[in-house]
Coordinates of C-alpha atoms in Angstrom, one line a residue:
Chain C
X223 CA 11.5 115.2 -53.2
X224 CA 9.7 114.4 -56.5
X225 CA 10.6 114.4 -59.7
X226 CA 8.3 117.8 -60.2
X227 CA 9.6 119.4 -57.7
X228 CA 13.1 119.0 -58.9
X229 CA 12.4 120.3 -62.3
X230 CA 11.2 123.4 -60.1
X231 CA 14.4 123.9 -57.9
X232 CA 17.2 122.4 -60.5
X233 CA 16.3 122.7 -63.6
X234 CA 19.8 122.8 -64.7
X235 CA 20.4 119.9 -62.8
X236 CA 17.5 117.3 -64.3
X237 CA 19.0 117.9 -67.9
X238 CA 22.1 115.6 -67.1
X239 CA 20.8 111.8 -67.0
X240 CA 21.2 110.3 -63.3
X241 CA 22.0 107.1 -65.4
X242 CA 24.7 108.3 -67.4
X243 CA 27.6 109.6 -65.1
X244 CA 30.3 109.2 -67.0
X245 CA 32.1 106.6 -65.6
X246 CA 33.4 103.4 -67.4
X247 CA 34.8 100.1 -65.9
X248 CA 37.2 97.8 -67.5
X249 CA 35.6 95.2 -69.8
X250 CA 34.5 91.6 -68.2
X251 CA 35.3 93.6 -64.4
X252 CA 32.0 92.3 -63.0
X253 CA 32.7 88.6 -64.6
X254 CA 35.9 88.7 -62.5
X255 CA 35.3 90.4 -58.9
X256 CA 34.0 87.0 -57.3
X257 CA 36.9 85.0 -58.2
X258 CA 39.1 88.1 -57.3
X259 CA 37.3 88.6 -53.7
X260 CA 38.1 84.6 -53.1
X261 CA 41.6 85.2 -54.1
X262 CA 42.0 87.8 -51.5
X263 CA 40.5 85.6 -49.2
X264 CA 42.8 82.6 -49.6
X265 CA 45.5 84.6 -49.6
X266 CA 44.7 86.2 -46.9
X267 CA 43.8 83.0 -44.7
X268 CA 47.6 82.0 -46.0
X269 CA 49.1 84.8 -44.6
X270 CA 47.2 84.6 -41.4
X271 CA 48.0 80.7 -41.2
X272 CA 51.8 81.8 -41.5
X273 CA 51.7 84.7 -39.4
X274 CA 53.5 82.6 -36.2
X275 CA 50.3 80.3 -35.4
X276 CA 52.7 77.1 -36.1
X277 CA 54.9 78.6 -33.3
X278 CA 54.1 78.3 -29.5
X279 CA 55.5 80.1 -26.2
X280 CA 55.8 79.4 -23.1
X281 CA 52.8 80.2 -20.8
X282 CA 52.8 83.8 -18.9
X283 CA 55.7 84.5 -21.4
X284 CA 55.2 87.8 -22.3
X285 CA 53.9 88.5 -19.1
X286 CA 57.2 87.6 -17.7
X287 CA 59.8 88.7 -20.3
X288 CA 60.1 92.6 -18.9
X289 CA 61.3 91.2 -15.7
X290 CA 63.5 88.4 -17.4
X291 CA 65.1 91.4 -19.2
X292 CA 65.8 93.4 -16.8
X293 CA 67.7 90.8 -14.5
X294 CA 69.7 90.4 -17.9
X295 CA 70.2 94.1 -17.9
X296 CA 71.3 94.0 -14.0
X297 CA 73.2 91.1 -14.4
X298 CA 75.4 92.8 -17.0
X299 CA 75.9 96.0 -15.9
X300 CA 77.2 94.1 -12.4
X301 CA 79.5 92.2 -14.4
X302 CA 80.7 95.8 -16.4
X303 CA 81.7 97.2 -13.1
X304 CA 83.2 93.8 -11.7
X305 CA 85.5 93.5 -15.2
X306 CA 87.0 96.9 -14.6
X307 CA 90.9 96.4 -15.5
X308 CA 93.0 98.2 -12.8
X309 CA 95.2 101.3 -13.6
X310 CA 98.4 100.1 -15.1
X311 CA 97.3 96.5 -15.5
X312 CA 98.9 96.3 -19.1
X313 CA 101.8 97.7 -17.6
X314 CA 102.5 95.6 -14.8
X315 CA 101.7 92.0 -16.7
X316 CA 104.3 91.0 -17.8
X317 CA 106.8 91.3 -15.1
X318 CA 104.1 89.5 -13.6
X319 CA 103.9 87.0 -15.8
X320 CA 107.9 86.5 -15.7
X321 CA 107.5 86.3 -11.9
X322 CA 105.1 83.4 -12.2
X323 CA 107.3 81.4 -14.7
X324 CA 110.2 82.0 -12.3
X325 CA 107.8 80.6 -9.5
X326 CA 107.2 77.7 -11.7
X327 CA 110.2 76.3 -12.3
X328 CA 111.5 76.2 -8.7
X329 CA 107.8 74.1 -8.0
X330 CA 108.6 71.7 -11.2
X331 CA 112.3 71.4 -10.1
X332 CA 110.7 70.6 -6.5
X333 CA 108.1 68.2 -7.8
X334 CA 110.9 66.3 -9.9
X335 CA 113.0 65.9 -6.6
X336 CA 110.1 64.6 -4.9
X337 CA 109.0 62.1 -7.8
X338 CA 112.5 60.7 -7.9
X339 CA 112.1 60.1 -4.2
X340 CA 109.1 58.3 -4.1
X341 CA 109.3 56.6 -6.9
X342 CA 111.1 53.3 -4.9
X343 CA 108.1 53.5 -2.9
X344 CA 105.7 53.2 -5.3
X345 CA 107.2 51.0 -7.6
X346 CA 107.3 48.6 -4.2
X347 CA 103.6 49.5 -3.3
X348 CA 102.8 48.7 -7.4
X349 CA 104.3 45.1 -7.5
X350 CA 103.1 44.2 -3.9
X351 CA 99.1 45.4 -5.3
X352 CA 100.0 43.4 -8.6
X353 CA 101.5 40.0 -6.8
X354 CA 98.7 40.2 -4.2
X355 CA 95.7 40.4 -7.6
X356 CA 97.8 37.8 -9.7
X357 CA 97.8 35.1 -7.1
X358 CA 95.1 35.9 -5.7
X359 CA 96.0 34.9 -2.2
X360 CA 96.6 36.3 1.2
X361 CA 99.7 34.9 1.8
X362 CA 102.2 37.0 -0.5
X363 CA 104.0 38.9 1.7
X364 CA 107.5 41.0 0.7
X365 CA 109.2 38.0 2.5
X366 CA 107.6 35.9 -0.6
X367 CA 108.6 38.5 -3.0
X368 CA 112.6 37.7 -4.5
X369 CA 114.2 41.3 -4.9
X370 CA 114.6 39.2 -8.7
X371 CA 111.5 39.3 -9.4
X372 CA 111.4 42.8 -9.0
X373 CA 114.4 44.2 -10.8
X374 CA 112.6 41.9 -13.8
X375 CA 109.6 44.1 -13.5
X376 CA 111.3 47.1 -13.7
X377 CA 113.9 46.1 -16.3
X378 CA 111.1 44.5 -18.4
X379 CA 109.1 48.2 -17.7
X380 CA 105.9 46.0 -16.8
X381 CA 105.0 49.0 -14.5
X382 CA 103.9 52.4 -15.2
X383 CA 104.2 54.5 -12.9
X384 CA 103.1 58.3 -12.9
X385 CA 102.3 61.2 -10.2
X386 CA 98.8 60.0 -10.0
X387 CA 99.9 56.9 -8.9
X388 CA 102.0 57.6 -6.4
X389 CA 99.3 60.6 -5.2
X390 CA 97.0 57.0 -4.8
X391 CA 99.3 55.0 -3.0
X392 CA 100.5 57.6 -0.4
X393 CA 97.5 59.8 0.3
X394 CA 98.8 60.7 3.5
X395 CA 101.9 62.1 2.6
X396 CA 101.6 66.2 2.3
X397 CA 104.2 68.4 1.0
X398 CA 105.0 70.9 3.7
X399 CA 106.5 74.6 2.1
X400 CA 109.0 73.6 4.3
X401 CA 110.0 70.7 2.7
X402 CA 109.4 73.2 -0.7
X403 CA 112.1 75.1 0.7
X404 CA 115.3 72.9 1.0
X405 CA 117.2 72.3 -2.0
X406 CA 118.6 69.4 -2.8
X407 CA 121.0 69.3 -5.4
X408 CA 121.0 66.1 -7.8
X409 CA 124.3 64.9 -6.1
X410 CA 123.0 64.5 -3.3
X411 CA 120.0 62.4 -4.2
X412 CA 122.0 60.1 -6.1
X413 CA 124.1 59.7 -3.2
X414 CA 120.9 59.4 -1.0
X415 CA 120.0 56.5 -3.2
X416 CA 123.1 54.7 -3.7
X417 CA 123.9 54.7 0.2
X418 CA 119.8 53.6 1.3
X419 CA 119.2 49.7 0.7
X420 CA 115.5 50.3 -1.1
X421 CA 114.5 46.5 -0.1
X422 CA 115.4 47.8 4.1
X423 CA 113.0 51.3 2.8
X424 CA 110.3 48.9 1.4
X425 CA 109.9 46.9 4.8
X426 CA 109.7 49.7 6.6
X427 CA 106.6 51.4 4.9
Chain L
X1035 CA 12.5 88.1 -54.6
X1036 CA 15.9 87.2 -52.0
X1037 CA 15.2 84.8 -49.1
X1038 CA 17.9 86.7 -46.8
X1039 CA 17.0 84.7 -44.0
X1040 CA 17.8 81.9 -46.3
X1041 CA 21.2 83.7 -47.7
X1042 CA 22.3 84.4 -44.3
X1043 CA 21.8 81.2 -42.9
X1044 CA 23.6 79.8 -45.6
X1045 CA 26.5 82.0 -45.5
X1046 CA 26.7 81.2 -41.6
X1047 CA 26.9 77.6 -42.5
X1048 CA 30.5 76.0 -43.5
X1049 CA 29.1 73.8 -46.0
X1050 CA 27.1 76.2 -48.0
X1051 CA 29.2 79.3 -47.2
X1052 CA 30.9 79.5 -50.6
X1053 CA 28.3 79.4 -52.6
X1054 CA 25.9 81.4 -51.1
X1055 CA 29.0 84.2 -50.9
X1056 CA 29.4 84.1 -54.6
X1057 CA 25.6 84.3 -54.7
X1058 CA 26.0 87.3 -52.9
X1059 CA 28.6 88.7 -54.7
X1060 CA 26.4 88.8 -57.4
X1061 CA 23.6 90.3 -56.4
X1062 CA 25.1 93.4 -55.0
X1063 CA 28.6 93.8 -56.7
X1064 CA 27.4 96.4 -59.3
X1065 CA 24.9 98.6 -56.6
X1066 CA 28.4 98.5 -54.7
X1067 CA 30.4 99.9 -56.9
X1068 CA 28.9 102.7 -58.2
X1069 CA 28.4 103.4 -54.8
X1070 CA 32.2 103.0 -53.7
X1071 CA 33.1 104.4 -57.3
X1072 CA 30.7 108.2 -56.4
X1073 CA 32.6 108.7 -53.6
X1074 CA 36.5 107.6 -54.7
X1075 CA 36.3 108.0 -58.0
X1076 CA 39.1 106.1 -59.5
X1077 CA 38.8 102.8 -60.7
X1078 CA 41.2 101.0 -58.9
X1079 CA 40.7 102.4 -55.5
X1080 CA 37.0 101.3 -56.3
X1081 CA 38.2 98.0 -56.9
X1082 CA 39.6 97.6 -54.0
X1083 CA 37.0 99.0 -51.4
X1084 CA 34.5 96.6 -53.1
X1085 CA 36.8 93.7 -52.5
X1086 CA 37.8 94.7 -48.9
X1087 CA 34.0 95.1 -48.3
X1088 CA 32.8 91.8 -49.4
X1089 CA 36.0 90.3 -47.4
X1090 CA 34.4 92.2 -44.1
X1091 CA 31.6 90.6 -45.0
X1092 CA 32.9 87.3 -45.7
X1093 CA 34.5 87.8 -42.1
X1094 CA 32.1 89.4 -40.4
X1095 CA 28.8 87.6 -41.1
X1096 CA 28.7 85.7 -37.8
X1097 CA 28.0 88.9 -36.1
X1098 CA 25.7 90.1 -38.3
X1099 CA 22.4 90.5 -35.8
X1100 CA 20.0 90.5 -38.4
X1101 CA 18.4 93.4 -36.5
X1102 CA 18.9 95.5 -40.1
X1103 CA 18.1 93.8 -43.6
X1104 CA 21.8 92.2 -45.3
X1105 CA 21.7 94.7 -48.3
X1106 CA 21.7 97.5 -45.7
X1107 CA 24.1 96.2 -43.6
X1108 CA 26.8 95.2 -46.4
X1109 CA 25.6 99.2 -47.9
X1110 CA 27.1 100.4 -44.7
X1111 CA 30.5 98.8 -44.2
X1112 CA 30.8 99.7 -48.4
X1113 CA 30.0 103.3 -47.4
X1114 CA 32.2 102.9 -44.3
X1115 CA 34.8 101.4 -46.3
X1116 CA 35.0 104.4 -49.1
X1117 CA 34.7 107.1 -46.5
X1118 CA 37.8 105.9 -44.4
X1119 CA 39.9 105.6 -47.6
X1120 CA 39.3 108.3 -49.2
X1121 CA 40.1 110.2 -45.4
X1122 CA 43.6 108.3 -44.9
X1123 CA 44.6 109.4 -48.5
X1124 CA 43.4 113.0 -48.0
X1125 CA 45.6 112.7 -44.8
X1126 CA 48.6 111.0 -46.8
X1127 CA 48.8 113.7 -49.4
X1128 CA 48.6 116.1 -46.1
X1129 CA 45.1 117.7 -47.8
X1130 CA 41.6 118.1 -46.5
X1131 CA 39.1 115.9 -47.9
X1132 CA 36.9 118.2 -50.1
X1133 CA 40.2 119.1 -51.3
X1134 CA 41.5 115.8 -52.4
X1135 CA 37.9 115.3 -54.1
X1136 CA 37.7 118.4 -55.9
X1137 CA 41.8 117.3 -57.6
X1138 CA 40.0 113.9 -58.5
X1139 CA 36.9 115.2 -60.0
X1140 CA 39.5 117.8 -61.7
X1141 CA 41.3 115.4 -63.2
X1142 CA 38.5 113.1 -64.4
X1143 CA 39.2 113.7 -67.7
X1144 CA 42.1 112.3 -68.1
X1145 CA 41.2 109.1 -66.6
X1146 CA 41.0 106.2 -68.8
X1147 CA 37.9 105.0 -67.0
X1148 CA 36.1 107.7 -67.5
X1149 CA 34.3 109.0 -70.3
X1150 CA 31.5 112.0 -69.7
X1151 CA 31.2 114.9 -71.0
X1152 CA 32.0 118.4 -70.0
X1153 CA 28.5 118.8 -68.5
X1154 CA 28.9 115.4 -66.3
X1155 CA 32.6 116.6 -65.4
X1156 CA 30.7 119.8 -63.8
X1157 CA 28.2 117.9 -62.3
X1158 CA 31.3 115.5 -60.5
X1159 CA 33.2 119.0 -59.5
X1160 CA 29.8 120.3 -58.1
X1161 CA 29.1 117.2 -55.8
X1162 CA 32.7 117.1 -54.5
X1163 CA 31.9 120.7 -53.4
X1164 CA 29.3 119.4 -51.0
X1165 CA 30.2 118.2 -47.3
X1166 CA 30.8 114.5 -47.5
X1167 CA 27.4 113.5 -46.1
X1168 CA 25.5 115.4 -48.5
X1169 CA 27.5 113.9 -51.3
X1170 CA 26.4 110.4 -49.9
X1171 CA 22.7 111.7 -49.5
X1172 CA 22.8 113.1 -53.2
X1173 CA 24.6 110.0 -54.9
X1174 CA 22.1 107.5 -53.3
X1175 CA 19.2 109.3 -54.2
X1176 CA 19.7 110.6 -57.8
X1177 CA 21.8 108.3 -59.2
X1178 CA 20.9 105.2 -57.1
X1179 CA 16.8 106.3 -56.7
X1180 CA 17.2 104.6 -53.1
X1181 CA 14.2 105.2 -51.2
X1182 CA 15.0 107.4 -47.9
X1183 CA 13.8 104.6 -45.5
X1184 CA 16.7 102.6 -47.2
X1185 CA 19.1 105.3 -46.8
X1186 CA 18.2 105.9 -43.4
X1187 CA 18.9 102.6 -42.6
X1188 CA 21.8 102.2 -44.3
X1189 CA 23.7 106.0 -43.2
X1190 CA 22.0 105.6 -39.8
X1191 CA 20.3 108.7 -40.2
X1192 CA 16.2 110.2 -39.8
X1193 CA 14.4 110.4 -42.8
X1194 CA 14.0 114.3 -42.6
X1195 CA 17.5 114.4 -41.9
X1196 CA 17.6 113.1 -44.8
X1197 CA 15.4 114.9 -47.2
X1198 CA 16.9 118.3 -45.6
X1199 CA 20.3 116.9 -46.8
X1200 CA 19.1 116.3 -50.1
X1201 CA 17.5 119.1 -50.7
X1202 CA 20.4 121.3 -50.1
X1203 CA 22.4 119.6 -51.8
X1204 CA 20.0 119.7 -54.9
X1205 CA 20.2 123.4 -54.5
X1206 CA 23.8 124.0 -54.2
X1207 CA 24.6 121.8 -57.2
X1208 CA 22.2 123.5 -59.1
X1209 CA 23.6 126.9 -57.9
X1210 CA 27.3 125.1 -59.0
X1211 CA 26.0 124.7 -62.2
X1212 CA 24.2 128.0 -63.2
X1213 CA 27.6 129.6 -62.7
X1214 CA 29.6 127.4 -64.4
X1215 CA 27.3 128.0 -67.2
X1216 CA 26.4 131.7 -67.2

């Protein structure tokens, strides 16, 4: 369309200047827009560079991590069911409990007994490994070793003895529930010990 | 007289890209934003597009098939740019898009960047009223005296599709503005 034939169809039209619209800009705008643009930029590249690309993930991660979920999900909801208290539990506990104490103390009582029963033993079996090391010879024997030497030992507490120990030395003895079940009384054992010559005990084992 | 051959290559290249962007820059930042600016209206929301649309092209340039001239080509994202903004704040505000226009040209007058008179408010409010393609049509050929081969290139559109858009457009301003004058 030319400029004639405008002045034919809008004449009200081509009064107003096409190059006066109206609109203004902020002074030095067009000095500034390049540096502006390249600030975007850069701080766009920043962002990007920041947006997780130092991090890494396994390979086939994501294509795996529905499935790692869900076994999670599994896993949890077996172990809901599985930790299920029992009607009553807090109810019946601590009679429980009590029972298990009670229980306890006639197996520590037992253990004692035992200990104080082996322990001739395993003092023996101690001094014999410790003679044998020391001299370093084959021929120590309990004939070579003087029931002096030893009471000195044990006076001079040169041995330590614990349960462990004596578990070592005598791996074949097992405590039988019925053994559990007599009761000796601490008379009796000191009796026991008084009346058995250890040194007679010692060259039997 | 632009090489573009020259500027593009130069923008593809690393070395030169800078410079020849800020050359760039130059040569079409003003064209741009009266273009952007006809179709937002506000200042700031101007501002922006024109940035975003030189950072597309700062991005994009690689792709560019040289199969249209540059000028076009950065015309159209520009226009594409302005068009989808304008759209997602219509949408945002939960109005139509002539709607939303016809509020901004409405309240031209008491923007601080703008400074026509009442005739040139009427003349905003009366291309507002036309559908958003014959605004672009309109804008590009009075104000910007584009030819319509450079239009067409730039809006994708025939040449008579072109001239039939402009010529109704002509007419219904000029129908807008006998009105508001009688």
């Amino acid at each position: 369309m030319k400029k004639n034939s405008l002045h034919k169809i809008a004449p009200k039209l081509i009064e107003i200047s096409p190059s006066a619209t109206g609109f203004s800009i902020p002074d030095g705008y067009f000095q500034s827009i390049e540096d502006a643009v390249f600030s975007k930029l850069k701080a766009e590249s920043f962002s990007q560079s920041n947006n997780n690309s130092s991090f890494s993930i396994p390979s086939n991660y994501f294509e795996t991590v529905e499935d790692i979920v869900i076994t999670k999900l599994k896993a949890e909801s077996i172990q809901e069911e599985n930790s299920q208290i029992p009607d009553n539990y807090f109810d019946s506990v601590e009679p429980k409990v009590f029972e298990k104490i009670h229980r306890n103390s006639n197996l520590i009582s037992l253990k004692n007994n035992v200990i104080k029963i082996l322990i001739p033993f395993a003092v023996a079996a101690s001094l014999l490994l410790i003679f044998i090391l020391k001299t370093n010879t084959s021929k120590v024997t309990f004939d070579s070793l003087a029931n002096d030497d030893i009471e000195q030992f044990i006076e001079n507490d040169l041995i330590s003895i614990n349960t462990e120990n004596i578990a070592t030395a005598f791996p074949e003895i097992e405590l039988t529930t019925d053994f559990i079940q007599e009761t000796i009384s601490n008379d009796e054992l000191l009796n026991y010990l008084n009346r058995e010559n250890i040194e007679e005990l010692l060259y039997e084992n | 007289m632009i090489d573009e051959k020259l500027l593009v290559e130069q923008l593809k290249n690393s070395n030169t890209q800078e410079t020849a962007f800020r050359h760039l820059m130059s040569l079409y930042k003003k064209q741009l934003y009266w273009h952007i600016r006809k179709i937002v209206i506000s200042h700031d929301d101007t501002d922006d597009i024109l940035q975003n649309t030189f950072i597309k092209v700062f991005k994009n340039i690689h792709s560019f098939n040289e199969n249209s001239k540059l000028y076009s080509w950065i015309y159209r994202i520009a226009t594409n740019e302005a068009i989808t903004f304008i759209k997602q704040k219509a949408s945002k505000q939960h109005v139509d898009l002539s709607e939303l226009q016809y509020k901004l040209a409405d309240n031209l007058s008491s923007d601080i960047y703008y400074s026509g008179d009442e005739i040139q408010q009427l003349l905003q409010k009366a291309i507002v009223s036309l559908p958003y393609k014959q605004q672009l049509v309109f804008n590009m050929k009075y104000f910007d005296a584009m030819k319509y081969s450079e239009i067409s290139e730039i809006l994708e559109t025939s040449v008579g599709a072109l001239k039939a858009s402009y010529f109704h457009a002509v007419k219904k301003i000029e129908e807008s503005l006998k009105n508001i004058k009688s």
